[in-house]
XYZ file of C-alpha atoms in Angstrom:
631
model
C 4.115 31.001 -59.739
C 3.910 31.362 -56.069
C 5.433 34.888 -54.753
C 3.408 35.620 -51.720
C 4.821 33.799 -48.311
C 2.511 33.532 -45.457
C 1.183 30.608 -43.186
C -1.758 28.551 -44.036
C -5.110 29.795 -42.168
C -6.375 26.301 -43.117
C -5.592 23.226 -44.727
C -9.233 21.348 -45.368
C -12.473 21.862 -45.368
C -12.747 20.886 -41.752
C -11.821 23.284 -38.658
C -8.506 21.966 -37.470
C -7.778 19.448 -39.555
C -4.405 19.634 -40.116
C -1.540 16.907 -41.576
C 1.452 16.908 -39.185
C 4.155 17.535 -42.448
C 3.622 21.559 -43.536
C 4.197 20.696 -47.095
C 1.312 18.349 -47.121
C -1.068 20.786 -45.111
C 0.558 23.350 -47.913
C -0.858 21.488 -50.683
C -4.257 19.879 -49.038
C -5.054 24.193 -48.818
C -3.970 24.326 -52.333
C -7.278 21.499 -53.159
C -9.598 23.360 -50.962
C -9.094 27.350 -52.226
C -9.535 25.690 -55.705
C -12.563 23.608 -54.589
C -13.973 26.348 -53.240
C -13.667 28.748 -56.026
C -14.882 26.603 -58.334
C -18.138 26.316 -56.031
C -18.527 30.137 -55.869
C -18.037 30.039 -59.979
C -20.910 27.449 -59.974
C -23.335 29.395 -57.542
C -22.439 32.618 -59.994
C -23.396 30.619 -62.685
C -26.649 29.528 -61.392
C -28.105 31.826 -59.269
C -25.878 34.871 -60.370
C -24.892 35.304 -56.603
C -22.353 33.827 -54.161
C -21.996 32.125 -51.399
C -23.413 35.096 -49.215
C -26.686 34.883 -50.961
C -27.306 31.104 -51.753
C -27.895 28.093 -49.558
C -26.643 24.685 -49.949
C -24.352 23.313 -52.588
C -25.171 24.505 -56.289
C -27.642 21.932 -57.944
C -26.308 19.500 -60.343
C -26.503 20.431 -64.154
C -26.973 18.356 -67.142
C -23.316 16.695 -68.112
C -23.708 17.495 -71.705
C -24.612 20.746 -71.312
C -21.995 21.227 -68.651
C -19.088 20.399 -71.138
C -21.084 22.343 -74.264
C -20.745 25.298 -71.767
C -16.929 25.341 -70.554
C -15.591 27.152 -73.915
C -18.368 29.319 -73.974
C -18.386 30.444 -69.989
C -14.396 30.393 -69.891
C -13.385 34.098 -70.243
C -16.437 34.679 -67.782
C -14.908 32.455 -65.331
C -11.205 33.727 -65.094
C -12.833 37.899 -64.964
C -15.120 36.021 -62.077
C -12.332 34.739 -60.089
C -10.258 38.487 -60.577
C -13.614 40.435 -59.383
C -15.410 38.714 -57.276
C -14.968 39.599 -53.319
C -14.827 35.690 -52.407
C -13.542 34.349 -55.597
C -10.768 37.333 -55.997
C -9.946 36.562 -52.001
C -9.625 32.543 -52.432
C -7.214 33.474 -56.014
C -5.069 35.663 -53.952
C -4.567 32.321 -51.441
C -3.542 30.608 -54.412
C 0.254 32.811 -54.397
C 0.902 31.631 -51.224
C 4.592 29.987 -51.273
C 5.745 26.885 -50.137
C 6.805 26.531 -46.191
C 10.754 26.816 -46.184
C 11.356 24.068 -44.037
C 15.061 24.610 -41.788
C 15.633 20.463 -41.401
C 14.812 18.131 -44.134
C 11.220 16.580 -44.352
C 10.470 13.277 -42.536
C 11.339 9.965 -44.278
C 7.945 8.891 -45.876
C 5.657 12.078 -45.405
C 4.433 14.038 -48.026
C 7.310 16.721 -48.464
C 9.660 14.196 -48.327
C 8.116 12.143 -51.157
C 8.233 15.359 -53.652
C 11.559 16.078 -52.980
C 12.668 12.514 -53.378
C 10.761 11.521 -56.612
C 11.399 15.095 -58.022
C 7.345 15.668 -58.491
C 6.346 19.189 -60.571
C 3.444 20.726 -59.261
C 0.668 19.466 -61.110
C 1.785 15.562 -59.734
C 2.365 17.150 -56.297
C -1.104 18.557 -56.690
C -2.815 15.565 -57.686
C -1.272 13.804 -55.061
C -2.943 16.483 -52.354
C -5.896 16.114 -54.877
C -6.016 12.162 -53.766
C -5.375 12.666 -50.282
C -8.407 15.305 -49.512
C -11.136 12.661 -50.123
C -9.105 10.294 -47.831
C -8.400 12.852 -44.926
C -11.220 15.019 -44.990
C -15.164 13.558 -44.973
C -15.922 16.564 -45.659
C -14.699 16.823 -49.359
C -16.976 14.202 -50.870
C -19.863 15.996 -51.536
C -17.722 19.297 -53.087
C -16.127 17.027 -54.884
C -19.236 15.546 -56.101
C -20.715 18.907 -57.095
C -17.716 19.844 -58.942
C -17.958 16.895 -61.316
C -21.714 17.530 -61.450
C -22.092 13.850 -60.513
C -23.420 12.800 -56.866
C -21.852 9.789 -56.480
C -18.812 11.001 -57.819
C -17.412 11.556 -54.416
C -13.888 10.669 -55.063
C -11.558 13.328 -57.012
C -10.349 12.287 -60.677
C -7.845 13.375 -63.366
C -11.118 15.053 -64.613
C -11.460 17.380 -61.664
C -7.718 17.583 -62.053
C -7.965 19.363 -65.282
C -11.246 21.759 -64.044
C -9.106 22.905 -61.405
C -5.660 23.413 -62.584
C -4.258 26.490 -64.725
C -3.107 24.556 -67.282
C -5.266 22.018 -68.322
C -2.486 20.221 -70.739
C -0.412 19.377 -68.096
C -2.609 17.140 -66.431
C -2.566 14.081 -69.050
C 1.192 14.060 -67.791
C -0.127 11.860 -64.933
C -2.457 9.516 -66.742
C 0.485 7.726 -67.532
C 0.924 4.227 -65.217
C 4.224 4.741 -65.596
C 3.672 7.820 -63.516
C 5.994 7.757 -60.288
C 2.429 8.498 -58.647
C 1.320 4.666 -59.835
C 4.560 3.214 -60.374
C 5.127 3.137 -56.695
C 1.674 2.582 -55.469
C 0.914 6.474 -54.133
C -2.169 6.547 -55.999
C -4.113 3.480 -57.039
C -5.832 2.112 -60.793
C -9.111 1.197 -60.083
C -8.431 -1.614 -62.324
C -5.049 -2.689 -61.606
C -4.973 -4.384 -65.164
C -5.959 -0.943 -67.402
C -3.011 0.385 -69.468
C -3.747 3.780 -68.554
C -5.672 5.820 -66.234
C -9.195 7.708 -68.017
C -10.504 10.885 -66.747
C -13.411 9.503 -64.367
C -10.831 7.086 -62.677
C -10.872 7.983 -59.013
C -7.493 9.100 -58.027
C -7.330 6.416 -54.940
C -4.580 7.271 -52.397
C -4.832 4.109 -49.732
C -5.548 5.168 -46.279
C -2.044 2.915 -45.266
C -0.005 5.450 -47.716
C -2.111 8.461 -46.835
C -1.704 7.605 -42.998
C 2.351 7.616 -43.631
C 2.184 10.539 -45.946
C 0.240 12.791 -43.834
C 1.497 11.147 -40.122
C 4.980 10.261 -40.678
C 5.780 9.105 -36.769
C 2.134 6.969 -37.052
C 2.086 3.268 -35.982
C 2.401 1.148 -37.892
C -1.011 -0.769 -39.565
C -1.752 -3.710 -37.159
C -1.146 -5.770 -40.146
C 2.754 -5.566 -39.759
C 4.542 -6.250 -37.089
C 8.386 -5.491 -36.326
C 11.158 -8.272 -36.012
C 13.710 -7.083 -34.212
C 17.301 -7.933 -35.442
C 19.054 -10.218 -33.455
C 22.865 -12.250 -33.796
C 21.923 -15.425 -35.212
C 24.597 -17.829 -36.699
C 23.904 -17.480 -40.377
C 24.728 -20.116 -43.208
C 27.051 -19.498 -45.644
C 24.413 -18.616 -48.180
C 22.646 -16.898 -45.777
C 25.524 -14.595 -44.874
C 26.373 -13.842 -48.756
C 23.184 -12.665 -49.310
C 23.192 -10.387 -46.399
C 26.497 -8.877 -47.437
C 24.811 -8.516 -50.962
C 21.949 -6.809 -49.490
C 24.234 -4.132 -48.054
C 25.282 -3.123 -51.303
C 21.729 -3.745 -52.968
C 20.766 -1.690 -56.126
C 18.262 1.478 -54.826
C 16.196 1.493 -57.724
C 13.711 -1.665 -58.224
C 12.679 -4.148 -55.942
C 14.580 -6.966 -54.295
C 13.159 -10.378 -53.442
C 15.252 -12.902 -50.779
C 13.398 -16.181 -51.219
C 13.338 -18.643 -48.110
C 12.870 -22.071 -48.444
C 11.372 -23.629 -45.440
C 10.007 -27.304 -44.911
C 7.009 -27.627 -43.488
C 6.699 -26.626 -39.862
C 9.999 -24.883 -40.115
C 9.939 -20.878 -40.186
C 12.721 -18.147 -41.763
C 12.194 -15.721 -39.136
C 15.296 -16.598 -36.892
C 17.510 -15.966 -40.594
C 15.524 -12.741 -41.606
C 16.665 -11.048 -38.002
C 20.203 -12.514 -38.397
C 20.376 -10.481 -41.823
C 18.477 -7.566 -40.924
C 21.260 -7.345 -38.064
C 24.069 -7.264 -40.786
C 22.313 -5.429 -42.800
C 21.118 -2.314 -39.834
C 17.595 -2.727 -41.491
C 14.001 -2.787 -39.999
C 11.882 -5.560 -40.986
C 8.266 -5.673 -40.492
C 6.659 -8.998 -40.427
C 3.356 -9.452 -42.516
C 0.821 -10.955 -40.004
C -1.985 -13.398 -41.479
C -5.000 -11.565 -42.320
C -7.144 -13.530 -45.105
C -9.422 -11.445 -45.759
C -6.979 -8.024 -46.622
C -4.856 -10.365 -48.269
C -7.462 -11.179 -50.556
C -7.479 -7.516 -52.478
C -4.399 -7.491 -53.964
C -4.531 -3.510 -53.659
C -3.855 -3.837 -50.074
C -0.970 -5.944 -50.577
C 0.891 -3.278 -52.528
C -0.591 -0.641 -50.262
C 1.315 -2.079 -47.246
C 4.667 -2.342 -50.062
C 4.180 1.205 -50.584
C 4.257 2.123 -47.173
C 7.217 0.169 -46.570
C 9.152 1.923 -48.870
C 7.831 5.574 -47.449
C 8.936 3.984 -43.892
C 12.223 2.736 -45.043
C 11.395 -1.077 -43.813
C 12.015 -4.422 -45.454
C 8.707 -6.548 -45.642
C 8.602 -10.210 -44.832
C 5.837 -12.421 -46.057
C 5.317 -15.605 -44.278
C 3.975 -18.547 -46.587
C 1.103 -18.704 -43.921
C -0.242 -15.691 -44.515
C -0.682 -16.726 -48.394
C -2.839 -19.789 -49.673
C -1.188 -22.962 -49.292
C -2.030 -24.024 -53.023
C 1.101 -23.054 -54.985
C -0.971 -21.697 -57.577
C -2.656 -19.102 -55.406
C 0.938 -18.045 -54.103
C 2.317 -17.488 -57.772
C -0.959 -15.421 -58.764
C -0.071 -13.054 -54.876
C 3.949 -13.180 -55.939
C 3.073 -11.634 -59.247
C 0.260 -9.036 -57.475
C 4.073 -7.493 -56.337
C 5.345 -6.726 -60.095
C 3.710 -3.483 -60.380
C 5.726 -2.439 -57.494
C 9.043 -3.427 -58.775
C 10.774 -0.195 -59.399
C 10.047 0.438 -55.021
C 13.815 -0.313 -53.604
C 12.839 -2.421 -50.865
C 13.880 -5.619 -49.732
C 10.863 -8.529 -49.437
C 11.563 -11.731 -48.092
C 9.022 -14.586 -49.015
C 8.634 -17.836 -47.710
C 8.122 -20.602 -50.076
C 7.959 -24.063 -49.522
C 8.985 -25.158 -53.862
C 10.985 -23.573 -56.320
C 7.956 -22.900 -58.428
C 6.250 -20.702 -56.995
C 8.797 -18.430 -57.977
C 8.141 -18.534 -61.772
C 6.112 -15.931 -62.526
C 8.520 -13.654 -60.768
C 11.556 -11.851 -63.029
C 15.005 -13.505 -62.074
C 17.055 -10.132 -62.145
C 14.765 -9.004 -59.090
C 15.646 -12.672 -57.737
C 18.510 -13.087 -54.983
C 19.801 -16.468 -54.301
C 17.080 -18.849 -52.120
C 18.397 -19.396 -48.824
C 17.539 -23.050 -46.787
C 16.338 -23.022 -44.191
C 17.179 -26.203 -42.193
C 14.456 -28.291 -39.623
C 15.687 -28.432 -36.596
C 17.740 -31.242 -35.857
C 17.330 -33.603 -33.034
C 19.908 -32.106 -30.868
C 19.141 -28.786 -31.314
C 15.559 -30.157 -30.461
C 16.323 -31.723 -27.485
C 18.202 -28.401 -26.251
C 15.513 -26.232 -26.941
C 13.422 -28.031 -24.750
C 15.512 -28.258 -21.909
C 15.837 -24.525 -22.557
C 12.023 -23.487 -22.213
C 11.300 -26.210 -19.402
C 14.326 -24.798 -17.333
C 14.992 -28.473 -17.358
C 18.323 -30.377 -16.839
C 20.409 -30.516 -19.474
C 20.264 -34.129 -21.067
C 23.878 -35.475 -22.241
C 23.832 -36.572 -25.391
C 27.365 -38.060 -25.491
C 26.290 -40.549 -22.485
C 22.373 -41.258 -24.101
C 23.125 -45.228 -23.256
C 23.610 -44.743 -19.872
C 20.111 -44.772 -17.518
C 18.315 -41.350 -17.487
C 17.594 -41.145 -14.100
C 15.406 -37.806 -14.503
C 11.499 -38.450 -15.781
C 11.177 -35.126 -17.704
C 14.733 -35.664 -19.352
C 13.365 -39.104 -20.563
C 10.076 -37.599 -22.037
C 12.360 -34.463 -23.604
C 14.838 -37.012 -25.222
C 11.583 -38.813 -26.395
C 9.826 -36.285 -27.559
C 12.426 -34.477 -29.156
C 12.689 -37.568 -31.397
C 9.034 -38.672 -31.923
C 7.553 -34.816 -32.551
C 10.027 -32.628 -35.105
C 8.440 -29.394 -34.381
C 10.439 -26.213 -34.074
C 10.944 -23.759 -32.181
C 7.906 -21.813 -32.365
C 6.182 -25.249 -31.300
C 8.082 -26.008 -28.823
C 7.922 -22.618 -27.142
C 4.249 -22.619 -27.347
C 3.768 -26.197 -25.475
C 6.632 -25.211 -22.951
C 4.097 -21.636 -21.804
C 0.730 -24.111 -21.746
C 2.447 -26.765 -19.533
C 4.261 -23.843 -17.163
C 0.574 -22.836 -16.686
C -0.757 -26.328 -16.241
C 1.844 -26.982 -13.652
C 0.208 -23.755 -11.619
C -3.670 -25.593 -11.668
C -4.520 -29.067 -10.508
C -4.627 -30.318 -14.193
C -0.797 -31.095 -14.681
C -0.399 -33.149 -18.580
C 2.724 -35.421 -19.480
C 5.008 -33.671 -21.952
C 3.973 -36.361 -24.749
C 0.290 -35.802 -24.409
C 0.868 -31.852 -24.294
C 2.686 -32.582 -27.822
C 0.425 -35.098 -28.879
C -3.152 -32.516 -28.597
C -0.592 -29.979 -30.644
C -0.470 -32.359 -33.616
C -2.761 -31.365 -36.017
C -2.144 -33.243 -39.398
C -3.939 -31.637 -42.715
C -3.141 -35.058 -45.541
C -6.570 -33.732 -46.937
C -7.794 -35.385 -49.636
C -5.024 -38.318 -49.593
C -5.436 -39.749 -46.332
C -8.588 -40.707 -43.938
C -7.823 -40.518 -39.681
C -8.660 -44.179 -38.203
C -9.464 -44.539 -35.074
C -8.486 -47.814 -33.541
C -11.824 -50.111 -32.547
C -9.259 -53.035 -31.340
C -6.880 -53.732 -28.414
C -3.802 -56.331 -28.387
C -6.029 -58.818 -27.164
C -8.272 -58.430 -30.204
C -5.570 -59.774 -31.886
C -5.268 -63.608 -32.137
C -2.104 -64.886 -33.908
C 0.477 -68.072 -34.266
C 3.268 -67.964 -31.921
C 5.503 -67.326 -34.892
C 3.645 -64.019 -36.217
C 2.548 -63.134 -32.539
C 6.309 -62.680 -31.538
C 7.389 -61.471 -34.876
C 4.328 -58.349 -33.752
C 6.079 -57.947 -30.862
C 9.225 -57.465 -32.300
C 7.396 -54.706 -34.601
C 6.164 -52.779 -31.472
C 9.473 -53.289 -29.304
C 11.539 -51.700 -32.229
C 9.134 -48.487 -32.352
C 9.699 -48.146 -28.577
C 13.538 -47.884 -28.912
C 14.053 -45.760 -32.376
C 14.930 -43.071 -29.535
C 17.453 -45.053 -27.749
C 18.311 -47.505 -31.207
C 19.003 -43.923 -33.416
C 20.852 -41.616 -30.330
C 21.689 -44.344 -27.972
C 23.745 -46.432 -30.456
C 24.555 -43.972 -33.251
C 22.468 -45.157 -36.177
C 20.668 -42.012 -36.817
C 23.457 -41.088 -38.818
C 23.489 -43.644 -41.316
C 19.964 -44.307 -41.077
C 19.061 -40.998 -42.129
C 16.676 -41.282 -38.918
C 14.520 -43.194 -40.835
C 11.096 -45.474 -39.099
C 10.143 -48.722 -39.607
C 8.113 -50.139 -43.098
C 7.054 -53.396 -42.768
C 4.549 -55.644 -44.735
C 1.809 -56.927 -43.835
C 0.754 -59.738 -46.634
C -2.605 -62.321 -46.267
C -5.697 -62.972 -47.845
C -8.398 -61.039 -47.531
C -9.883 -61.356 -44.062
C -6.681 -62.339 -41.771
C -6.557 -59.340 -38.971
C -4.333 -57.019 -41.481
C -6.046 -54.207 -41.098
C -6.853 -54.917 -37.135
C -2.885 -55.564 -36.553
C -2.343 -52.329 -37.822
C -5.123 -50.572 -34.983
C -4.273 -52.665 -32.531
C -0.201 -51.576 -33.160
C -1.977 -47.599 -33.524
C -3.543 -47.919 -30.211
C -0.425 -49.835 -28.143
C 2.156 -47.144 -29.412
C -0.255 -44.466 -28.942
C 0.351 -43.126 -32.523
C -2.338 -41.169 -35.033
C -2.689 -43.450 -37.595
C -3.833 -42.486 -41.576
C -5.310 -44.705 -44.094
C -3.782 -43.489 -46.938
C -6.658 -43.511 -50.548
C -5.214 -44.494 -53.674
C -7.528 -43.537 -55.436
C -6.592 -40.196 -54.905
C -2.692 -40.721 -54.374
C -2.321 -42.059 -58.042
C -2.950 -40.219 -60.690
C -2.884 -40.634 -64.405
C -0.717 -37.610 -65.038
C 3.019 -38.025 -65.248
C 4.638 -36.279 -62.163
C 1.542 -36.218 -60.408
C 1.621 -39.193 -58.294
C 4.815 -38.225 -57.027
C 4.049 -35.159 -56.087
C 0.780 -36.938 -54.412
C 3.621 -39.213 -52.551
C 6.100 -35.979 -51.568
C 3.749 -33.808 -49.990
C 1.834 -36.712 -47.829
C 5.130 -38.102 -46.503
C 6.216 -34.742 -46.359
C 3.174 -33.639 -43.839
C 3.179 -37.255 -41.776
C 7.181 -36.680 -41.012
C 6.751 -34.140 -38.307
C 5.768 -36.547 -35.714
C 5.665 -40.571 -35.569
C 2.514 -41.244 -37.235
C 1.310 -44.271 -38.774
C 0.814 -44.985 -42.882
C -1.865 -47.625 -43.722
C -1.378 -48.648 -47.285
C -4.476 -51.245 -47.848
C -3.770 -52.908 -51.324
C -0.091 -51.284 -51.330
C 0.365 -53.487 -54.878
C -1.341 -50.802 -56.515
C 1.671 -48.531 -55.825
C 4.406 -50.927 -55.067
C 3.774 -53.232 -58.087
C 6.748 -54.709 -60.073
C 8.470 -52.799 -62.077
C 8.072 -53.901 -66.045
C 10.278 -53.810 -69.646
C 10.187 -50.753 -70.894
C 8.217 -50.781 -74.116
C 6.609 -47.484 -73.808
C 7.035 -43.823 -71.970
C 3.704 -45.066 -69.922
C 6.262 -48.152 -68.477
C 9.413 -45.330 -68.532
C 6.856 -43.259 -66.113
C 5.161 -46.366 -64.004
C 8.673 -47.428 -63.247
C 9.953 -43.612 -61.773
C 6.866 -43.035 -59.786
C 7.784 -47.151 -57.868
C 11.590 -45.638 -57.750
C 10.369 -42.580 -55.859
C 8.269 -44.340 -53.539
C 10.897 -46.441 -52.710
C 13.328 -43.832 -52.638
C 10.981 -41.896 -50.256
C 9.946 -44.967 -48.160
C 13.282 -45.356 -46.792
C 13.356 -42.099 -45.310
C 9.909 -41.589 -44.013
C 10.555 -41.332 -40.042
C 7.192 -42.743 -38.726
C 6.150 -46.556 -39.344
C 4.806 -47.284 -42.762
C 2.273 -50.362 -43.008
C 1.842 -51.897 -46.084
C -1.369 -54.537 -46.673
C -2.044 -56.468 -49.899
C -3.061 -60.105 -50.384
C -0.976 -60.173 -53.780
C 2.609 -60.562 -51.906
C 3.735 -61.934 -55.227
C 2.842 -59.244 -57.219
C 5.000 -56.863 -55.094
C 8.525 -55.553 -56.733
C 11.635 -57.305 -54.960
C 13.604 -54.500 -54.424
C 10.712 -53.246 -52.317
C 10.779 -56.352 -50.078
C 14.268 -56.242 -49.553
C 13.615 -52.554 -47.925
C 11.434 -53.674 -45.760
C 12.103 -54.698 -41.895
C 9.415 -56.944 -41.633
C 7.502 -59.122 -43.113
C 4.878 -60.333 -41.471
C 2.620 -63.256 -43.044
C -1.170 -63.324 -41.362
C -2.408 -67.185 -42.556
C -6.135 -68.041 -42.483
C -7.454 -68.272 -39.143
């Protein structure tokens, strides 16, 4: 088609705008001859003159008569554009060859995109055809007068056809199975159509245009680079980094990361991206973007121009499963892209709408433990280092005693830690100088929601009015809180204890200090303390109530906090015959909490004034009982 080689006097419709790939500017001067033309044709039409004798666009016809008139004007039309001075001039532009470029095009610009996805010219000129409205403001209102519709300022398959020699050849790219929409270079309007109509705007997003056109660009501000770092990998972990080195180059990949709650994947992600020499760009949290599910895939399409690996934090999606499943499956259109996305989950469900051969294996990703905890610290306080070995001998330093307890009372991780360790560094600089536990105290912010109510203690230990027998039994309550550090490190028991809390019972009529022994034992040990609703914990569903019971012990266990069950019989009730699924069901839900109880690492309070009713095996897992008589 093209014989004629020469360099492009200009690319758009506005003066020195020009893409920095030559195929791109190649094809964006392809658009604007044709647009052009196709405005001289219209002014002929009208006015019988050109643009030398007209002002302003051509005015805007009536549609039907428009498309009555295309057969009948068409052998007029192709003798304009052969006779015309203007017309003739802007056809001749048209045999203009293709730059011959001496290195290969950019990874992820335009040139490089048609040579790797093979596109003909009518897909490498609808591509340009997208991109004009995107890079020049100046196209709009052509483009508008050219579909005879002004507010039709964005080019479609329609204007497509109207430009192009063969007209046939441009229902080639309706298809969604396109490689234009298959990976995300242009974008359905309605991401759910089966196919693409004529007036469909042909959307390129400004992320891919930006790459396409600007191949060395940042970056949107929306990603941000990890860099790869040696990080001692897990066995898993390590597999599926060898895996990814030999990953399949034609669909999608998907490394699910399992974190607990407070716990992050980055750390693993730039251990593998080190074995496997890849960049990975971090998705930073940005509701509102997130939102449009066209962005989403926008930023997946630019990773794949760019060569990166995309990680998406669990943060930066909604914390309700459901929403994450409905974003996961936003990324199936995009399947056939070979990239590599890591996503951060917190349950194995919210992988289910999601097709198991793009599925690697899920890595774990472990909480921190207590010794790695306790190093960290000493790490970002440039304090001494605390030995472990020798925990029962005195700790002479003050900071290594408040590491060694905090460590233990607050599991937070790394990010956390570093965070609290900058703010007190500064503090230490200004008058205002906090203790270690109140600097990780004010960073506690626990979300129970709708399970659990904050209390704030009204009473002091000398509120609190008991026998000798219960008063020293309260003590004994508050004295083994104060050495779980010491009692789990010092002596060993962490271990075998799982690093478990305290539960204890707290059984009396109605009116005996319960409730008050439980603030008073809030405010002495300086813990948050939660009143946990029932009402909203059990639920008539089978499964629910567990899951009720997993995610609010779950969310309490990052620091020592205290769980007020008032009426605990209600959960903790005996467990009966089975007669009946409902009894099959009641009895799993009391197993759970029992199960659960036992390793919940703050102190768990349990009130009721029906003792009796309450199941034995319970009891016998508690550590105290405590009995409040009538006053």
């Amino acid at each position: 088609m093209n014989t004629v080689s020469a360099q492009p006097e200009f690319s758009s419709f506005s003066p020195s705008l020009l893409a920095a790939d030559a195929i791109a500017n190649y094809w964006l001067q392809q658009v604007t001859i044709r647009l052009r033309r196709e405005i001289c044709w219209r002014w002929q039409q009208q006015s019988g003159g050109t643009a030398a004798a007209t002002t302003g666009l051509p005015a805007l016809n009536d549609p039907l008569v428009a498309s009555l008139d295309l057969t009948r004007y068409w052998q007029e039309k192709n003798q304009f554009f052969h006779t015309d001075p203007t017309a003739q001039y802007l056809t001749d532009r048209l045999l203009i060859a293709p730059p011959q470029l001496d290195v290969p095009p950019i990874q992820g610009c335009f040139g490089w995109v048609v040579a790797t996805l093979r596109l003909d010219e009518i897909a490498t000129f609808a591509l340009a055809l997208g991109l004009i409205s995107v890079f020049d403001r100046a196209a709009g209102s052509v483009i508008a007068v050219c579909l005879n519709d002004a507010h039709a300022t964005q080019p479609t398959l329609a204007l497509a056809q109207l430009l192009w020699e063969s007209p046939g050849q441009v229902l080639s790219i309706a298809d969604l199975s396109h490689p234009l929409w298959r990976y995300g270079l242009l974008q359905p309007a309605n991401a759910n159509q089966a196919g693409v109509d004529w007036y469909s705007p042909l959307v390129v997003p400004p992320v891919v245009a930006n790459s396409l056109l600007f191949p060395n660009a940042d970056p949107p501000q929306t990603l941000a680079l990890l860099a790869a770092e040696s990080q001692s990998l897990s066995q898993r972990a390590n597999l599926v980094a060898l895996r990814l080195q030999t990953r399949a180059t034609d669909r999608l990949q998907l490394v699910p990361l399992r974190i607990p709650n407070g716990a992050t994947a980055r750390e693993v992600i730039q251990g593998i991206a080190q074995v496997t020499q890849r960049s990975v760009v971090e998705l930073q949290s940005h509701a509102a973007l997130l939102e449009n599910p066209a962005y989403l895939k926008s930023l997946v399409t630019f990773c794949w121009l760019q060569n990166l690996d995309l990680f998406i934090p669990v943060d930066t999606l909604s914390c309700q499963s459901c929403d994450i499943q409905r974003r996961h499956a936003d990324l199936l259109p995009l399947q056939s892209m070979p990239i590599v996305i890591f996503l951060e989950i917190r349950e194995r469900n919210e992988l289910t709408q999601l097709p198991k051969r793009l599925l690697l294996s899920i890595v774990e990703i472990p909480l921190l433990s207590y010794e790695d905890r306790v190093e960290y610290w000493q790490q970002c306080l440039d304090a001494t280092a605390l030995d472990l070995d020798a925990f029962s001998a005195p700790i002479e330093s003050l900071r290594q005693r408040e590491i060694a307890e905090c460590a233990r009372r607050f599991r937070y991780e790394k990010e956390t830690i570093r965070s609290i360790s900058e703010a007190l560094k500064s503090a230490s600089q200004t008058s205002s100088n906090p203790t270690l536990l109140a600097a990780c105290r004010a960073e506690l912010d626990l979300d129970l929601g709708e399970l659990a109510q904050e209390v704030t203690p009204r009473f002091t230990a000398n509120s609190l009015v008991l026998p000798p027998k219960q008063q020293t039994l309260f003590q004994e309550i508050y004295q083994a809180m104060q050495a779980l550090t010491e009692v789990h490190y010092g002596w060993g028991t962490a271990r075998v204890w799982n690093e478990s809390g305290i539960s204890v019972l707290f059984a009396g009529p109605p009116g005996t200090g319960k409730t008050m022994a439980a603030e008073v034992l809030a405010s002495r040990l300086d813990l948050p303390m939660y009143r946990i609703d029932l009402s909203q914990v059990v639920n008539k569903y089978i499964g629910e109530t567990e899951k009720n019971l997993k995610r609010l012990f779950d969310l309490a266990d990052v620091s020592d906090t205290i769980l007020f069950f008032d009426e605990a019989d209600a959960l903790f009730g005996k467990r009966t015959e089975v007669k009946d699924a409902h009894d099959r069901y009641a009895n799993l839900e009391i197993s759970y909490l029992l199960e659960r109880m036992e390793r919940f690492k703050g102190l768990a309070i349990l009130a009721t004034n029906r003792k009796k009713d309450l199941d034995e095996a319970f009891l016998r897992r508690l550590r105290y009982i405590l009995d409040f008589p009538m006053p």
